[in-house]
Coordinates of C-alpha atoms and ligand atoms in Angstrom, one line a residue:
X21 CA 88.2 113.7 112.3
X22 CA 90.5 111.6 110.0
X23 CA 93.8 111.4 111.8
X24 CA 96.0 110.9 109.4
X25 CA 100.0 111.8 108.7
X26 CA 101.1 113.0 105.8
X27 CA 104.8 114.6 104.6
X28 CA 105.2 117.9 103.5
X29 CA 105.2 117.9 99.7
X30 CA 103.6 119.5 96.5
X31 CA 100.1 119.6 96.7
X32 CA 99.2 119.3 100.5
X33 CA 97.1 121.6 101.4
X34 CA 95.8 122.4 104.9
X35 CA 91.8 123.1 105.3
X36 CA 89.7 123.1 108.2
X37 CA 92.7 121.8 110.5
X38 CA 92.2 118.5 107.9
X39 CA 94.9 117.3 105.7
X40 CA 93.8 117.9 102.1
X41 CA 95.5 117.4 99.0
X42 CA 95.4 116.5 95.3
X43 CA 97.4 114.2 93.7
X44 CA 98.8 115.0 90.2
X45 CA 98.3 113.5 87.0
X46 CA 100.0 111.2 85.4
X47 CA 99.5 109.9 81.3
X48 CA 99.2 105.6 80.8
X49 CA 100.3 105.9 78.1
X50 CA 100.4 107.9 74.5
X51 CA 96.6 108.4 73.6
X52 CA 95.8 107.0 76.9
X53 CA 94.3 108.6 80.0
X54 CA 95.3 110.6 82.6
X55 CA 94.9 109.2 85.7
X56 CA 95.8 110.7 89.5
X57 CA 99.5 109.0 89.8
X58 CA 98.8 106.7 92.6
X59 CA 95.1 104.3 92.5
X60 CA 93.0 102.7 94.3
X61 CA 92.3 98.9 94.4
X62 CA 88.9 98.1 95.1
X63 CA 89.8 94.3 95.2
X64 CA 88.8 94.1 99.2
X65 CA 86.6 97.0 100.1
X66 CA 83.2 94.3 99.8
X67 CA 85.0 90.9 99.5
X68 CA 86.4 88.3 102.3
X69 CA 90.3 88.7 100.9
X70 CA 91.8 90.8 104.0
X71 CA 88.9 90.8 106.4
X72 CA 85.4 91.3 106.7
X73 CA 84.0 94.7 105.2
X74 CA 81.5 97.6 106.2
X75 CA 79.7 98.7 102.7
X76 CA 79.3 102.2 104.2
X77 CA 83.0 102.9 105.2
X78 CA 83.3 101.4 101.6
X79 CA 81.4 103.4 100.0
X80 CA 82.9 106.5 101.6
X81 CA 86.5 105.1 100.9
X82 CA 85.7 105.3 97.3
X83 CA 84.6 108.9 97.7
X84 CA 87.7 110.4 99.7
X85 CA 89.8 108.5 96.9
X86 CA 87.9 110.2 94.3
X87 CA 88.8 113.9 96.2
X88 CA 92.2 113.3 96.8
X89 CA 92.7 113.1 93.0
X90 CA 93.0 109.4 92.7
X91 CA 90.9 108.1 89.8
X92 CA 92.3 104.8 88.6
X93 CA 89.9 102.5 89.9
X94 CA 90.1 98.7 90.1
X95 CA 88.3 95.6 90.3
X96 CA 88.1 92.1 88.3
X97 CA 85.1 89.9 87.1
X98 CA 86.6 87.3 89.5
X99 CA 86.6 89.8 92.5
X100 CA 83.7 88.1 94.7
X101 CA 82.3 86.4 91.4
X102 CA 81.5 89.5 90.1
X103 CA 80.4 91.1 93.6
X104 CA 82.9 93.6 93.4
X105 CA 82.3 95.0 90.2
X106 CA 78.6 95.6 91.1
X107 CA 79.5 97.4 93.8
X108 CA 81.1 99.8 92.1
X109 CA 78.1 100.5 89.7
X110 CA 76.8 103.0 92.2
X111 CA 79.5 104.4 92.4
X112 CA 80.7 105.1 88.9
X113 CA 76.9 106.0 87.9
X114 CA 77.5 109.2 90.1
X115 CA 81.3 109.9 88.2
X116 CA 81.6 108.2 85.1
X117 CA 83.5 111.2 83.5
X118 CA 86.1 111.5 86.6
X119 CA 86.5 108.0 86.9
X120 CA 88.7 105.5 85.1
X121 CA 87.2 102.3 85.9
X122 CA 89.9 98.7 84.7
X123 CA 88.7 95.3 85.4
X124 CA 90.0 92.1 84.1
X125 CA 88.9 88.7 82.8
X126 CA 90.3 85.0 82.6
X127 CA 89.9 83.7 86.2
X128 CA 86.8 82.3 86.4
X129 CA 85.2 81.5 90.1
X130 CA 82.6 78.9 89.1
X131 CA 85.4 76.8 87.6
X132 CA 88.7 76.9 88.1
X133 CA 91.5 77.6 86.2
X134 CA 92.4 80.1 83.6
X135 CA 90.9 81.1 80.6
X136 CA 91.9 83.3 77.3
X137 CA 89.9 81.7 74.6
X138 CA 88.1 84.5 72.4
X139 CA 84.7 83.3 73.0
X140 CA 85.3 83.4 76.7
X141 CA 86.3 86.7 76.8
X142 CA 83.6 88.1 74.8
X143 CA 80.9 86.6 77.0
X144 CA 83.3 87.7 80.1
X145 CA 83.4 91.5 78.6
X146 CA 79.7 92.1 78.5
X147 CA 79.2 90.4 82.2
X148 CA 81.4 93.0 83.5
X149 CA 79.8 96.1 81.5
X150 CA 76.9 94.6 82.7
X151 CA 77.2 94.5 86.3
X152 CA 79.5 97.6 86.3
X153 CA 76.3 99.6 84.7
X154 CA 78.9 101.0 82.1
X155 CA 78.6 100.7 77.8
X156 CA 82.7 101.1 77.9
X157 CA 85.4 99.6 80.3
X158 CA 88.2 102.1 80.2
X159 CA 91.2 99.9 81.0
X160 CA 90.5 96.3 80.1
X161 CA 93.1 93.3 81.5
X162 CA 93.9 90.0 80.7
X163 CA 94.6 88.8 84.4
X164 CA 96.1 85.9 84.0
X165 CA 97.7 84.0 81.2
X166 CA 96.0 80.7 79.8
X167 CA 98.8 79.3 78.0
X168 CA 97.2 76.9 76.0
X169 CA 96.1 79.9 73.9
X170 CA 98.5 82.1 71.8
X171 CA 98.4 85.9 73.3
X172 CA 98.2 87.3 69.6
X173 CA 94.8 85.5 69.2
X174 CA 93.6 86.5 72.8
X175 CA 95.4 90.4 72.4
X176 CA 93.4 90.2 69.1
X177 CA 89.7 89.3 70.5
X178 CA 90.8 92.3 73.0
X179 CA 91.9 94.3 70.2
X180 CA 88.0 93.4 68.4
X181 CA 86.7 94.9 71.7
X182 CA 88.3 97.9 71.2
X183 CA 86.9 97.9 67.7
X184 CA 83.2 97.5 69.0
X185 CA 83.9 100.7 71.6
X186 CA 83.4 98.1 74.5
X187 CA 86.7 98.9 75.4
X188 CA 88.9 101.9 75.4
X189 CA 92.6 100.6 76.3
X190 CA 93.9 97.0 76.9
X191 CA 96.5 95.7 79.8
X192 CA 98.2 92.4 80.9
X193 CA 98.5 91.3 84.0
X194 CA 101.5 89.1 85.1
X195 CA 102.8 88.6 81.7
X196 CA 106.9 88.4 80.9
X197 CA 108.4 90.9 78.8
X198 CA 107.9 88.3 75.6
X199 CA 104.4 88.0 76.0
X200 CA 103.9 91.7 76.8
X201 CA 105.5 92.2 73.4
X202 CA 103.6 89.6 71.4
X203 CA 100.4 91.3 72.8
X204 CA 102.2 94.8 71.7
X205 CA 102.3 94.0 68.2
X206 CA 98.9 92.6 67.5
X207 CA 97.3 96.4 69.3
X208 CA 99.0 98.9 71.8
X209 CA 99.3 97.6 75.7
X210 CA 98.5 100.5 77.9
X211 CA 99.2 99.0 81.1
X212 CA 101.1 95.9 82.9
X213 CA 99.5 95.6 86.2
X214 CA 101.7 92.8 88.1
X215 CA 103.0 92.7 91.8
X216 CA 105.8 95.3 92.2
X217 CA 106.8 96.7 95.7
X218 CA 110.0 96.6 98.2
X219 CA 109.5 93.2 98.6
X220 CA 108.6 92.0 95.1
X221 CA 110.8 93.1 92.1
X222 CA 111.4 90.2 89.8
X223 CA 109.4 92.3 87.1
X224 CA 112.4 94.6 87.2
X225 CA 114.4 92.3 85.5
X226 CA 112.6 92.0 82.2
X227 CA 108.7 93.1 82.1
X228 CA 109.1 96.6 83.6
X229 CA 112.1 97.4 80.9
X230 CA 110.1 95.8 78.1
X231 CA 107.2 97.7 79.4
X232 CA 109.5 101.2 79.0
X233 CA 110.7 100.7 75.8
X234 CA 107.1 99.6 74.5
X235 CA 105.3 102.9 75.9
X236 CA 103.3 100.9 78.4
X237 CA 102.8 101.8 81.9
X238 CA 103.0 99.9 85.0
X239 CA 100.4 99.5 87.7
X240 CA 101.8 97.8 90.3
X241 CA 99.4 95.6 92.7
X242 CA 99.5 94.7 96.5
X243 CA 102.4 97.2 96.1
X244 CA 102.1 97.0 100.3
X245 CA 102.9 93.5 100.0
X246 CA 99.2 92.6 101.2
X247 CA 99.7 94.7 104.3
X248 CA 102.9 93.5 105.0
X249 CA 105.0 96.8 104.5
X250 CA 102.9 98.6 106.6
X251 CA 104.0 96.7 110.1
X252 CA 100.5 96.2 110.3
X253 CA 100.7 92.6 109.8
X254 CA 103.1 91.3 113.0
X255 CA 101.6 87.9 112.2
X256 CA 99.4 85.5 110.8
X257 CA 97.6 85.2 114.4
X258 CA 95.9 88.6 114.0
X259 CA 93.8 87.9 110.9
X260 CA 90.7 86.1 110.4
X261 CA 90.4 82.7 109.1
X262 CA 88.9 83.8 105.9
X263 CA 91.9 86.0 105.0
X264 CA 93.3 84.7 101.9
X265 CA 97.4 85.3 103.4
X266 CA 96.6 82.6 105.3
X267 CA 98.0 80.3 102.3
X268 CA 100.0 82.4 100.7
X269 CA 104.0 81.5 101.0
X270 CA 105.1 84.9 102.4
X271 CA 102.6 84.6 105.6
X272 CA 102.5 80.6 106.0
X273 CA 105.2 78.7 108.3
X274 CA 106.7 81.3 109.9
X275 CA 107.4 83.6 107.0
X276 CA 105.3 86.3 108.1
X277 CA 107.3 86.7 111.5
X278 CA 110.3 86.6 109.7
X279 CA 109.3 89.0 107.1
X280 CA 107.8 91.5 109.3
X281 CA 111.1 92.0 110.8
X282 CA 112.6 93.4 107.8
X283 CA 111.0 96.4 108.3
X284 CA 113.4 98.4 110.8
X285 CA 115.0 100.7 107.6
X286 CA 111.6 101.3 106.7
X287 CA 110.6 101.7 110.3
X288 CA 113.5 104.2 110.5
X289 CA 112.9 106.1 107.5
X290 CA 109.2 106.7 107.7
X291 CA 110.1 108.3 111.3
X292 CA 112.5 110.9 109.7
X293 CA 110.1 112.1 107.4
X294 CA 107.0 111.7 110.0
X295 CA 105.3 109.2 107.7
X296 CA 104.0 106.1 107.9
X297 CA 106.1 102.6 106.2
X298 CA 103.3 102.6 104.3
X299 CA 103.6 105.8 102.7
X300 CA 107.8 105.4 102.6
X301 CA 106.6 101.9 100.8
X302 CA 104.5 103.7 97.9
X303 CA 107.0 106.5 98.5
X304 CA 109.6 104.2 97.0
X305 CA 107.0 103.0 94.2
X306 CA 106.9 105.8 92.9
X307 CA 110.7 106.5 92.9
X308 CA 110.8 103.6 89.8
X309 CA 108.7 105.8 87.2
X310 CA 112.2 107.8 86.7
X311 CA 114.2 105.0 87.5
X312 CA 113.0 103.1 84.6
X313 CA 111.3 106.0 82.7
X314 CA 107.6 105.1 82.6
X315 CA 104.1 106.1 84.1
X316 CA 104.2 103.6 87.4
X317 CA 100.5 104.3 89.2
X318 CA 100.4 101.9 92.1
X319 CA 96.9 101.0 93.4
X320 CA 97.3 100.2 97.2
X321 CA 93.9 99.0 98.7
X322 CA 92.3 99.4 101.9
X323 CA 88.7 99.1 103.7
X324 CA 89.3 102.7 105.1
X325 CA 89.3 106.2 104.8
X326 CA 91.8 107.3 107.0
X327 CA 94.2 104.5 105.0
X328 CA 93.3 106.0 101.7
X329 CA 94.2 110.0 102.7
X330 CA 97.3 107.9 104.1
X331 CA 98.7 106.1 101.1
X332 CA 97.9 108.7 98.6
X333 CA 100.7 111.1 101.1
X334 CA 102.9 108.5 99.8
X335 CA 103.0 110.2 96.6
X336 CA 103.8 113.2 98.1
X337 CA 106.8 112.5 100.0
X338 CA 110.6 112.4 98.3
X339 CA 113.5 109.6 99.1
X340 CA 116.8 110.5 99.3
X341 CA 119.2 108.7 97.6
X342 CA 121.0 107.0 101.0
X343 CA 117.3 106.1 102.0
X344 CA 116.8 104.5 98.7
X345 CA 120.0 102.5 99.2
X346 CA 119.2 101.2 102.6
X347 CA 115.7 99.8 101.3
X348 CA 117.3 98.4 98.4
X349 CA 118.8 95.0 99.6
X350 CA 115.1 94.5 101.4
X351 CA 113.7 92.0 98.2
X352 CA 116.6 90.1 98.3
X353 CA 115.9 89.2 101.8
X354 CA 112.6 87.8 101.9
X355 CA 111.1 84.7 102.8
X356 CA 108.4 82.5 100.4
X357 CA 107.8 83.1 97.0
X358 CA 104.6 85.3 95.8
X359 CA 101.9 82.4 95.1
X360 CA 102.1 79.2 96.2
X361 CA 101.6 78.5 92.1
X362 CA 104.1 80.5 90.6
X363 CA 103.4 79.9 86.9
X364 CA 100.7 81.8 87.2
X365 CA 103.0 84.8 87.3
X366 CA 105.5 86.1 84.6
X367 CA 108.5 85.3 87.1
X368 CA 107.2 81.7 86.5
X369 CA 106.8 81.6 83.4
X370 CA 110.4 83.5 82.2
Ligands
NAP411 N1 96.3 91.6 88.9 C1 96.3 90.8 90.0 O1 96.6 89.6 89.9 C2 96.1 91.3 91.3 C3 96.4 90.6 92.5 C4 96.2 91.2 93.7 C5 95.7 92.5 93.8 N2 95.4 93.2 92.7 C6 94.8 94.5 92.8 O2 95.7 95.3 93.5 C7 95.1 96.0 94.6 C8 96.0 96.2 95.7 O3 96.6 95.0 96.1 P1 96.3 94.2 97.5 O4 95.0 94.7 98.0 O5 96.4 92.8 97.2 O6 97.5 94.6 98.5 P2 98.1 95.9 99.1 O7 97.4 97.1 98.5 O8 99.5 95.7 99.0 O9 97.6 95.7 100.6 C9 96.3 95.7 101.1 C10 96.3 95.3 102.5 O10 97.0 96.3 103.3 C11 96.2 96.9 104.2 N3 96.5 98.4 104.3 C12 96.3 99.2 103.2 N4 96.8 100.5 103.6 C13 97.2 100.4 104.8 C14 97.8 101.3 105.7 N5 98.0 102.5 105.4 N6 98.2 100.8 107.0 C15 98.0 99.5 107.3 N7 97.4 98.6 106.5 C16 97.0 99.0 105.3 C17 94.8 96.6 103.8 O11 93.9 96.5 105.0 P3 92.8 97.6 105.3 O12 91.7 97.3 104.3 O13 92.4 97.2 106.7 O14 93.4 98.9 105.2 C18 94.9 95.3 103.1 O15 94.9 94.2 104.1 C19 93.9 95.1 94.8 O16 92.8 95.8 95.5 C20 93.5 94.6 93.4 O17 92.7 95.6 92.8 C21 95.6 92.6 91.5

């Protein structure tokens, strides 16, 4: 048995002494889909980013995702060099129609850098149809921005995309609010995904109201900080060498000590409501969608199915408004910046 705990809320559901629960729906955007309000990021389920993997726990993960309501699924060309969208082939075979499947093109693994140009994202759209087995990508992404090329030219080989019925609806990821809206007016952006949780909110300041006023929703990733905000991460000294937060500012030279010990409000307030911080982190996500009046669905991953029943209670549980205040001053507080390189991100960039 899973042994999971979740808050009391709408939509739990007791059966066979197991928590069960579905997770409402939630529209991207106008003409867009509907998608469970909280997602799932596939990113590490098969890949060496956070740890070494079990394709069978994987494989169920994906499945107790699916029946919890959660249905925004997501992966990248550059996940694994394409690894990670093949795995998920299988899996969307068996439920294309419940299934929103987004992926994203522009960082390439065979050589680095970044890349926009129309003719590479052509050729990069029908690798991932290909290896995702699909003849349509739902929710299409730029991930990164190549500034040598103008985003209307890039939004408008996306746009052609759209044209062809190889994709249904187009995002950005980690653009500022000025490149979101140059994309905007060239074709409709259904979706921002960029890093947004307690301890990263610089896309409050510009992208996420830019992102209201256009219609566009926001899908915020590692919205548990990479694992941070769930107290699971003490330290660097747990993880294996492989683990990508080993070079990333906010776990490197004493940062993750110090960050980890930021936690106590969460700590405190996840014990009141006899949750987890991880939940009270994606508890708190979800808070912003009337804060800033748009569809936020964050897509927390994990390797496990007892995590995923987890997280998805997140969406279930309700902040009071002193609890809100006391993890408000958390951001502010926190040591090393997101990426090493932070012009790859809109904060970079603005
Ligand atoms: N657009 C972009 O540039 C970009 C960048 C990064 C990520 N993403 C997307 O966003 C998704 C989520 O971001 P992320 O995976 O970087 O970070 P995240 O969701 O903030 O955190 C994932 C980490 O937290 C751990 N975790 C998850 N739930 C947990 C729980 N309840 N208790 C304890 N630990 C838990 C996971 O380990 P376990 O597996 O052991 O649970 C994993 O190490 C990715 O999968 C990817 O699809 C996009």
């Amino acid at each position: 048995m899973l042994n999971v705990t979740l808050a009391a809320g709408a939509g739990r559901r007791q059966l066979g002494g197991m928590n069960e629960f579905t997770l409402d729906k939630v529209r991207l955007c106008a003409g867009g889909p509907m998608v469970g309000r909280q997602g799932f990021g596939a990113m590490g389920i098969n890949t060496a980013y956070y740890g070494r993997t079990d394709a069978s726990e994987a494989r169920a993960t994906l499945e107790q995702a699916l029946s919890l309501g959660i249905t925004l699924f997501d992966t990248a060309d550059a996940y694994g060099n394409g690894a990670n969208e093949e795995f998920l082939a299988p899996f969307l075979a068996a439920h294309r129609d419940d299934v929103t499947i987004a992926t994203k093109f522009g960082l390439d693994n065979e050589k680095p850098g970044i890349f926009n140009d129309p003719a590479y994202i052509r050729a990069a759209a029908e690798r991932s149809l290909r290896r995702l087995g699909v003849d349509h990508i739902d929710l299409y992404y730029m991930h990164r921005r190549d500034v040598s090329v103008p985003i209307e030219e890039t939004a408008g080989v996306m746009a052609e995309l759209v044209t062809a019925g190889k994709v249904l609806h187009l995002g950005l990821s980690e653009v500022t609010a000025d490149e979101l809206r140059a994309a905007h007016s060239i074709h409709p952006i259904a979706a921002v995904q960029s890093e947004w949780s307690l301890f990263s909110r610089d896309i409050e300041t510009g992208v996420v109201p830019a992102a209201a006023a256009l219609g566009t929703a926001l899908v915020p990733y590692s919205p548990l900080g990479r694992g941070v905000l769930t107290g699971a991460v003490p330290s660097l000294q747990g993880l294996e060498a492989g683990d990508v937060r080993h070079a990333m500012p906010r776990f490197a030279g004493g940062n993750d000590r110090a960050n980890h010990d930021l936690l106590a409000p969460l700590r405190e307030i996840a014990a009141a409501h006899e949750a987890t911080p991880a939940q009270i982190a994606l508890a708190w996500l979800h808070t912003r969608q009337d804060v800033f009046g748009l569809p936020v669905v964050p897509i927390p991953g994990t390797r496990s199915r007892g995590r995923v029943i987890e997280n998805a209670g997140g969406a279930l549980i309700t902040l009071a408004a002193d609890e809100l205040a006391r993890l408000d001053p958390l951001a502010a507080q926190v040591a090393g910046d997101r990426y090493a390189d932070m012009s790859f991100t809109s904060a970079g960039r603005e």
